[in-house]
Short mmCIF file of C-alpha atoms in Angstrom, two decimals:
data_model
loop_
_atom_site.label_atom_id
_atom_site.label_comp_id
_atom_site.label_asym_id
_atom_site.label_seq_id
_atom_site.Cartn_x
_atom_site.Cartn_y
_atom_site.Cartn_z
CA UNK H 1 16.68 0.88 24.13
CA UNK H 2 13.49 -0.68 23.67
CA UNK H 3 11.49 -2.92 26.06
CA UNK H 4 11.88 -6.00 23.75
CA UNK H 5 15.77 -4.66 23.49
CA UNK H 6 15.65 -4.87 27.02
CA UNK H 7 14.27 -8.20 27.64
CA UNK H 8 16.76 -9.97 25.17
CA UNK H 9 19.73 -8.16 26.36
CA UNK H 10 18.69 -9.23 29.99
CA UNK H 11 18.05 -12.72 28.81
CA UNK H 12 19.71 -15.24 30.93
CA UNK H 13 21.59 -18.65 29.17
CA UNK H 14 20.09 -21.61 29.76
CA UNK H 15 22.00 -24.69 31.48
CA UNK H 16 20.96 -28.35 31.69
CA UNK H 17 21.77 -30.95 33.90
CA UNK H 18 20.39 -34.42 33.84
CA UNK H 19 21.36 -36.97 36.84
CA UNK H 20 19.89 -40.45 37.11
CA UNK H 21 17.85 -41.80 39.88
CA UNK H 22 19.76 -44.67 40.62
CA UNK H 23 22.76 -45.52 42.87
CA UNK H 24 23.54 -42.80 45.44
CA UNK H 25 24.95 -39.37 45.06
CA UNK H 26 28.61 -38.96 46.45
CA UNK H 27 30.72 -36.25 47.91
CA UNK H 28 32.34 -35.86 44.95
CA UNK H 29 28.88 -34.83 43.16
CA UNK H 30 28.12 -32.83 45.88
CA UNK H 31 31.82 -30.64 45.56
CA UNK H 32 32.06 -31.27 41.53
CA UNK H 33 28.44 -30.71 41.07
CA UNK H 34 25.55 -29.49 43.29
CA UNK H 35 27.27 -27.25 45.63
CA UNK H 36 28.31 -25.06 42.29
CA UNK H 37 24.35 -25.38 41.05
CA UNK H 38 23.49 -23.62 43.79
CA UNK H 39 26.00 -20.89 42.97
CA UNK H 40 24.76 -20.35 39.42
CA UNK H 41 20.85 -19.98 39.87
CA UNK H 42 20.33 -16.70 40.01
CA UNK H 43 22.55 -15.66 37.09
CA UNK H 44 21.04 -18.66 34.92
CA UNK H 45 18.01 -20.54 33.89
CA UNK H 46 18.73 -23.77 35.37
CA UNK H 47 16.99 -27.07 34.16
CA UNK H 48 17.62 -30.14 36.43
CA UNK H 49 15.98 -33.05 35.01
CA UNK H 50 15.77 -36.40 36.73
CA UNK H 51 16.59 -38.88 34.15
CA UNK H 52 14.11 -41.61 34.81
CA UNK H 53 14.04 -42.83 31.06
CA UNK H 54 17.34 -42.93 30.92
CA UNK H 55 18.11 -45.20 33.91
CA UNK H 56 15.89 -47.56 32.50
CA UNK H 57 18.51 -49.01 30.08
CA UNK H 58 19.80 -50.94 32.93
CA UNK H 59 17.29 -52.85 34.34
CA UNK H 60 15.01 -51.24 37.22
CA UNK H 61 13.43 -52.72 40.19
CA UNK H 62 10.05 -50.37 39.68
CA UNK H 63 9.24 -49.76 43.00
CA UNK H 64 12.87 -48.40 43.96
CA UNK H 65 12.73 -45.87 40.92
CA UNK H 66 10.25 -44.39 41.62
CA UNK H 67 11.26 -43.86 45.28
CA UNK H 68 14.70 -42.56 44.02
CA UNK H 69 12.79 -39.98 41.64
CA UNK H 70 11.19 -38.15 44.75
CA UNK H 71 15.05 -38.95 46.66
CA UNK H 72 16.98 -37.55 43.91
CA UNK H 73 14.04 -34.19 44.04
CA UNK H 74 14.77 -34.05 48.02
CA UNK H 75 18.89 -34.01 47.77
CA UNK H 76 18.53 -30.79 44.75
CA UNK H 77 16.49 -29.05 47.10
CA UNK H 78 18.17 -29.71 50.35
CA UNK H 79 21.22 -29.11 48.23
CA UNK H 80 20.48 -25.75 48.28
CA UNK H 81 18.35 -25.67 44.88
CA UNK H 82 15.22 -23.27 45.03
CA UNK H 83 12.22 -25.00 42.91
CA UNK H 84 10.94 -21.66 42.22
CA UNK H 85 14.17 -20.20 40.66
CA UNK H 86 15.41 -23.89 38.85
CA UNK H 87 13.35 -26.63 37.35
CA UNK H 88 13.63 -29.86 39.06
CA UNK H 89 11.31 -32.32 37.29
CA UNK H 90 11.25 -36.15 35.72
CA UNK H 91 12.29 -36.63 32.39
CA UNK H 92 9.03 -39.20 31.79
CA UNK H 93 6.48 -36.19 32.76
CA UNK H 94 7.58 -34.11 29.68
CA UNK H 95 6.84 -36.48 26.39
CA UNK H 96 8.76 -33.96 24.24
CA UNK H 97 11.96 -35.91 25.42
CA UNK H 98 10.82 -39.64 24.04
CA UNK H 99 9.44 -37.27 20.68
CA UNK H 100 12.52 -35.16 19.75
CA UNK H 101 14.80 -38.47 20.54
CA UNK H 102 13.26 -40.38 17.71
CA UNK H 103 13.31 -37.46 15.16
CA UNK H 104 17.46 -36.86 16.47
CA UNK H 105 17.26 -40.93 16.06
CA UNK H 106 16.97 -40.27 11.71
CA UNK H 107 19.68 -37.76 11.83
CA UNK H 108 22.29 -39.77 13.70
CA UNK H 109 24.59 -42.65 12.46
CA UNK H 110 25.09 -45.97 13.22
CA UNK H 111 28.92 -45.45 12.97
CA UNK H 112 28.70 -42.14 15.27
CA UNK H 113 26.69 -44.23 17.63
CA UNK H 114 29.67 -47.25 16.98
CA UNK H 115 32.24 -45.14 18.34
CA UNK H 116 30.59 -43.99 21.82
CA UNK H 117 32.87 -45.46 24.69
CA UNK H 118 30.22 -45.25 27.05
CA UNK H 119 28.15 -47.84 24.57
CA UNK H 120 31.07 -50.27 24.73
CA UNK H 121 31.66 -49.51 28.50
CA UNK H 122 28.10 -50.29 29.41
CA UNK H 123 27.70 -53.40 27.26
CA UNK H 124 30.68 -54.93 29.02
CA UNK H 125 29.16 -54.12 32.14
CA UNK H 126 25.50 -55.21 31.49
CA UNK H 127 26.33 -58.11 29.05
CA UNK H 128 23.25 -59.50 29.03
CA UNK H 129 21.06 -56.24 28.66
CA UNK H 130 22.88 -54.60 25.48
CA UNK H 131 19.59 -53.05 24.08
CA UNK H 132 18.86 -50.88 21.42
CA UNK H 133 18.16 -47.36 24.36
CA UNK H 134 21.44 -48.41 25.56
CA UNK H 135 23.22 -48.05 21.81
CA UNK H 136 20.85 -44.75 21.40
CA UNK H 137 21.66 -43.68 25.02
CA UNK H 138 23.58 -40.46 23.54
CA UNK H 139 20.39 -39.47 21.10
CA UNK H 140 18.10 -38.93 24.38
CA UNK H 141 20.67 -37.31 25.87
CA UNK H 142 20.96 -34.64 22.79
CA UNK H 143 17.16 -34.51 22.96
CA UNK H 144 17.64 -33.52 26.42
CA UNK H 145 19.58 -30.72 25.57
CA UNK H 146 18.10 -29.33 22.79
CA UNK H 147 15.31 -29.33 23.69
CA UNK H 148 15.27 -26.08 26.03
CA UNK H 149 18.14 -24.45 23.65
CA UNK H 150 20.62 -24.74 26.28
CA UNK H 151 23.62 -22.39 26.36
CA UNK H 152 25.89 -24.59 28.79
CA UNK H 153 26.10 -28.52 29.93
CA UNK H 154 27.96 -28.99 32.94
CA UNK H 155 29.98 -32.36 31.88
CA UNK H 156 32.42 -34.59 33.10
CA UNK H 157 35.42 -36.35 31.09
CA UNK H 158 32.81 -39.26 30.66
CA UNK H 159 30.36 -37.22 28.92
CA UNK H 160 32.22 -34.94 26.68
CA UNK H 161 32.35 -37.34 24.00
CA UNK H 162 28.13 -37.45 24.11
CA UNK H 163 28.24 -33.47 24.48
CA UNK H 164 29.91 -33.59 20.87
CA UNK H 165 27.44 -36.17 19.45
CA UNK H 166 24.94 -33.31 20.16
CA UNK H 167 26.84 -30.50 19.11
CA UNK H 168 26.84 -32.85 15.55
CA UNK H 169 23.59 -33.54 15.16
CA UNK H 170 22.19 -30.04 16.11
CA UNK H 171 24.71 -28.84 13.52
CA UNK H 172 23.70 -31.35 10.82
CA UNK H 173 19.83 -30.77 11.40
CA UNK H 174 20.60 -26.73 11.52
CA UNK H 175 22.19 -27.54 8.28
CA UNK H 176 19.70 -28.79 6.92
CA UNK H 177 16.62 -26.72 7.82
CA UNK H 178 17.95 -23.77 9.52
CA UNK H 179 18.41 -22.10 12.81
CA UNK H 180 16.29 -24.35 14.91
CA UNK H 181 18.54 -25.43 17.32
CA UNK H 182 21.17 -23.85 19.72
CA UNK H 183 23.94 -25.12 19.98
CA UNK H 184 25.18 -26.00 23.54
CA UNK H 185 28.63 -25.96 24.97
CA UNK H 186 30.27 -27.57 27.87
CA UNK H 187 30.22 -25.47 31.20
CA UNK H 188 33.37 -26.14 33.21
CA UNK H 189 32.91 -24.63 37.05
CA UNK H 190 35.67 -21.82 38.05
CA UNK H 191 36.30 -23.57 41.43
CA UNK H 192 35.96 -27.05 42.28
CA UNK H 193 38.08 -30.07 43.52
CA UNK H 194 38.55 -33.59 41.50
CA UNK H 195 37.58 -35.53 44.62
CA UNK H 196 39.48 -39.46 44.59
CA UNK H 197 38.32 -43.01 45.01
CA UNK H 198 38.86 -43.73 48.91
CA UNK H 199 40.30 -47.08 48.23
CA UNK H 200 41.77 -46.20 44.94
CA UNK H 201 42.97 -42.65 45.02
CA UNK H 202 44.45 -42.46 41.31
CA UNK H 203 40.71 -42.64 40.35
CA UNK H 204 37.77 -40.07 40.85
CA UNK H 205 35.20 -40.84 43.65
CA UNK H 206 32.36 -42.91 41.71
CA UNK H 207 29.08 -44.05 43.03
CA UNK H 208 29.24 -46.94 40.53
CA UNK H 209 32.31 -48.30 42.56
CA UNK H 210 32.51 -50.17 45.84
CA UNK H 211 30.42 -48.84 48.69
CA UNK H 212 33.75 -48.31 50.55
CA UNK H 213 35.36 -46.46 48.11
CA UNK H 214 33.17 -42.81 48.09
CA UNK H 215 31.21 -41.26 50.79
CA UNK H 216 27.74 -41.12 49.88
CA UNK H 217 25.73 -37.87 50.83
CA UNK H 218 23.10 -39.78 53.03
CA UNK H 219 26.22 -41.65 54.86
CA UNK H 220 25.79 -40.77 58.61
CA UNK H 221 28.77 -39.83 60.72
CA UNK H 222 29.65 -43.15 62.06
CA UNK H 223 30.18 -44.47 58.48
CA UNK H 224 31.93 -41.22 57.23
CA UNK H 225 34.32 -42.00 60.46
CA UNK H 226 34.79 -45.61 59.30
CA UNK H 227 35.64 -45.34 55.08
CA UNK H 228 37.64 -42.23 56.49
CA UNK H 229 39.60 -44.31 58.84
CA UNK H 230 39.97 -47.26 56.17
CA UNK H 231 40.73 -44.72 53.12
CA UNK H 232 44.24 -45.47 51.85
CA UNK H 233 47.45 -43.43 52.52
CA UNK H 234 50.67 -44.84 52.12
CA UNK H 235 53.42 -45.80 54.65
CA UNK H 236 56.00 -42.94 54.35
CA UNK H 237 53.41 -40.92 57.45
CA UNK H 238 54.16 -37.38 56.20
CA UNK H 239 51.27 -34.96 55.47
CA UNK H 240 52.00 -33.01 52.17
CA UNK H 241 49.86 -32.28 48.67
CA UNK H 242 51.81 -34.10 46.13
CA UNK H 243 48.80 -35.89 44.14
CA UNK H 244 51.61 -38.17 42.25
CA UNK H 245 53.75 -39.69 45.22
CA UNK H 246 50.83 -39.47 47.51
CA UNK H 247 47.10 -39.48 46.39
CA UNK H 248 45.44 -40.80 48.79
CA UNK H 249 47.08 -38.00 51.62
CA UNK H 250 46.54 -35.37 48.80
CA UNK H 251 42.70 -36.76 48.01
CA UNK H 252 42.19 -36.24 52.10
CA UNK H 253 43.70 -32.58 51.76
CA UNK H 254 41.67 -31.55 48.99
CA UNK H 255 38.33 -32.88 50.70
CA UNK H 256 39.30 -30.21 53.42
CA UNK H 257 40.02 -27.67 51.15
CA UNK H 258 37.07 -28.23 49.12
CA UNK H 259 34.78 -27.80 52.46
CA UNK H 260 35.75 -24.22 53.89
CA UNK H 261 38.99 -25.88 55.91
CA UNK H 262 41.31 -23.82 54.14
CA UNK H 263 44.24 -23.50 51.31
CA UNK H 264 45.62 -26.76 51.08
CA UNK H 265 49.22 -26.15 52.00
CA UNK H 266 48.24 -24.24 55.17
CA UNK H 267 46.27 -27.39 56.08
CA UNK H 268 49.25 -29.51 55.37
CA UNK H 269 51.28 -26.91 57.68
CA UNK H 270 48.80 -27.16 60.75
CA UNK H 271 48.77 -31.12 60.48
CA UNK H 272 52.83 -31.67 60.39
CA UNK H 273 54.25 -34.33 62.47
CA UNK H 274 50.39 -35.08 64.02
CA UNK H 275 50.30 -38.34 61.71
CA UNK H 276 48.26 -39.95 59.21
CA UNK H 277 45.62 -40.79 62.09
CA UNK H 278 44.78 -37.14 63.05
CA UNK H 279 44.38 -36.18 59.17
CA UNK H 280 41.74 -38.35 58.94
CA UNK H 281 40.16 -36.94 62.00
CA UNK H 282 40.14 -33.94 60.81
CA UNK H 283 38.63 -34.90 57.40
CA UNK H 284 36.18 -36.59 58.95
CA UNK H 285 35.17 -33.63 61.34
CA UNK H 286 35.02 -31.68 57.37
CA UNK H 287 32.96 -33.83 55.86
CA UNK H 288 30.47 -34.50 59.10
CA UNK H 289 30.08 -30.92 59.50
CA UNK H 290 29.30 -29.88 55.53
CA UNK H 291 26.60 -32.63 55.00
CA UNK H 292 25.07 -32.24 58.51
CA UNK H 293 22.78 -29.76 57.12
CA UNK H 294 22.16 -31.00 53.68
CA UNK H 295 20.75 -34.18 55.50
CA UNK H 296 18.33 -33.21 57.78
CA UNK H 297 16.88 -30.91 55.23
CA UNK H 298 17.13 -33.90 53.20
CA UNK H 299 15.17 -35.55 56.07
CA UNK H 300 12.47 -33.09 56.49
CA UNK H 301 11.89 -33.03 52.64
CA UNK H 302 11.45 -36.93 52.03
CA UNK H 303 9.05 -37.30 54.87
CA UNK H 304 6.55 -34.46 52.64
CA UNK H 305 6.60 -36.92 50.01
CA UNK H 306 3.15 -34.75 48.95
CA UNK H 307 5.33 -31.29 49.09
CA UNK H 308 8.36 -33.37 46.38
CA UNK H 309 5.01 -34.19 44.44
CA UNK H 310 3.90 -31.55 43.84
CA UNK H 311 7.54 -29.88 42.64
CA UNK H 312 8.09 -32.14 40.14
CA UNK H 313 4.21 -31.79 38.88
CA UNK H 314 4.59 -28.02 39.00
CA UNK H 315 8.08 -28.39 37.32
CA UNK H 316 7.34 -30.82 34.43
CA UNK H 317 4.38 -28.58 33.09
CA UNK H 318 7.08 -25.27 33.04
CA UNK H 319 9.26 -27.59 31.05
CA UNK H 320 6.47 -29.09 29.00
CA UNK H 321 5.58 -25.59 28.06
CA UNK H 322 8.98 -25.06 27.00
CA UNK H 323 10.13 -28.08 25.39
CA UNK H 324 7.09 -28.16 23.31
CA UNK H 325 7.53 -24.65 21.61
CA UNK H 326 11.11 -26.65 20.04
CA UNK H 327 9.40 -29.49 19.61
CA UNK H 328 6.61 -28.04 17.61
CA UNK H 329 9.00 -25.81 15.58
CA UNK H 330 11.20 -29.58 14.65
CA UNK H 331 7.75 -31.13 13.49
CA UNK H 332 6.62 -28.50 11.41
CA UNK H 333 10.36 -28.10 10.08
CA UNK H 334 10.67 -31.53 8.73
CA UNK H 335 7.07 -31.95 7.53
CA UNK H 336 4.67 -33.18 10.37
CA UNK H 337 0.96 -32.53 9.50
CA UNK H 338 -0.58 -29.46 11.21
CA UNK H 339 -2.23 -30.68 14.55
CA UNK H 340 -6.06 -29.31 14.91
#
């Protein structure tokens, strides 16, 4: 085999992974999310963008963004993520984003931006912002991905339907002037729990909700103890996994078995007849003792606000370098004038 046989057969698949800097990350990113990034960067190239021009839809105080850009940098790497093995960077640093989304913007239509249930969603939510980036949201986010010919999106249920969107439009353009494009597919994790709403347990854990309804990865112990102790059960007091009679007791079990504690039914077993009261102890004990570490790394990173710096500088010109060589081959494809 040759050596350029070589280097395409040893080629790794790219996967892309945008998370906005605004709100506050939960356990249930950490368990659905981060945790299993760690686990895949060393058998992928992983991109990790901060999605600063996305956020911006909703309206931004400008002083707390850009704090939460360097916060959001500090939780990836204390998370586990190496900067020299992933790239962590700001989606504003690397112009081919804001470029390739207006191009995408000509090959997408209004009724396939009509039907996004995020749009509506959003709207409802932010009735007197609906702006045009909000109705465009899903464009960016193709840009996003296309950008770096990602393999593999890791995507949640709200997502999938924007996933497609760019699976469309990268078909469409493909269509129309060739293999530019690859086209990405959604990357589902082999292990991972659906971690619950606290206060609502039929729903998943969301930092858009209620502060008291998800533990947030920054909480410290005394408030883990305290939406622990409040989290809802029911009033039956036995400790089983039955996520339809009981969610909330089940949601508590799964936490556990999520963090190391063991299979869920052999947890269940050890905690018979102890009560709802000692189950939450021993959640809370869980969930203390996983993010312990993640937070005072997380402590020691945001203090070298000059180390985050210079990640994301060093970061953004790797994925400059790389976005531009598709961004380049789209302009020349559709009949940009050659730049000097």
């Amino acid at each position: 085999m040759s050596e350029i046989q070589n280097a395409a057969a040893e080629k790794k698949q790219v996967i892309f992974s945008g998370i906005q800097p605004s709100g506050t990350l939960t356990l249930g990113n950490y368990i659905g999310a981060l945790r299993n990034f760690v686990k895949l960067q060393n058998d992928y190239d992983c991109i990790y963008c901060i999605v600063d021009e996305h956020a911006i839809t909703v309206r931004q105080n400008p002083a707390d963004l850009r704090r939460r850009c360097l916060e959001l940098a500090a939780i990836y790497i204390a998370s586990g993520l190496d900067p020299k093995k992933n790239l962590i960077y700001c989606q504003s640093h690397v112009s081919a984003h804001a470029e390739l989304a207006w191009i995408l913007n000509c090959f997408t239509y209004m009724g396939e931006l009509n039907r996004m249930t995020q749009f509506k969603a959003k709207s409802a939510a932010h009735a007197d912002n609906i702006n045009a980036g909000l109705f465009t949201y899903p464009v960016l986010m193709a840009a996003d991905i296309l950008l770096y010919q990602t393999n593999l999106v890791p995507v949640g249920v709200d997502q999938k339907q924007h996933l497609e969107l760019c699976r469309d439009i990268a078909q469409r353009f493909n269509g129309i002037y060739g293999d530019v494009f690859t086209i990405p597919e959604g990357y589902i994790p082999k292990v991972g729990a659906k971690i619950m709403s606290l206060q609502e347990p039929e729903k998943k854990m969301s930092k858009s909700d209620p502060e008291e309804t998800y533990i947030a990865l920054l909480d410290d112990a005394d408030t883990i103890r305290r939406k622990i102790r409040r989290a809802v059960t029911d009033s039956d007091g036995e400790i089983r996994y039955d996520p339809e009679n009981k969610p909330g007791v089940s949601n508590l079990l799964s936490i556990m078995s999520a963090l190391g504690a063991g299979e869920i039914d052999a947890i269940a077993a050890e905690l018979q007849g102890k009560g709802y009261g000692e189950l939450k102890n021993r959640t809370t004990e869980c969930v203390v003792e996983a993010l312990s570490p993640l937070q005072s790394e997380y402590k020691r990173l945001v203090a070298d606000k000059a180390y985050l710096q210079s990640v994301i500088d060093e970061n953004a010109k790797t994925a400059a370098y790389l976005a531009n060589k598709t961004l380049r081959k789209v302009q020349k494809k559709i009949g940009y004038a050659p730049r000097g």
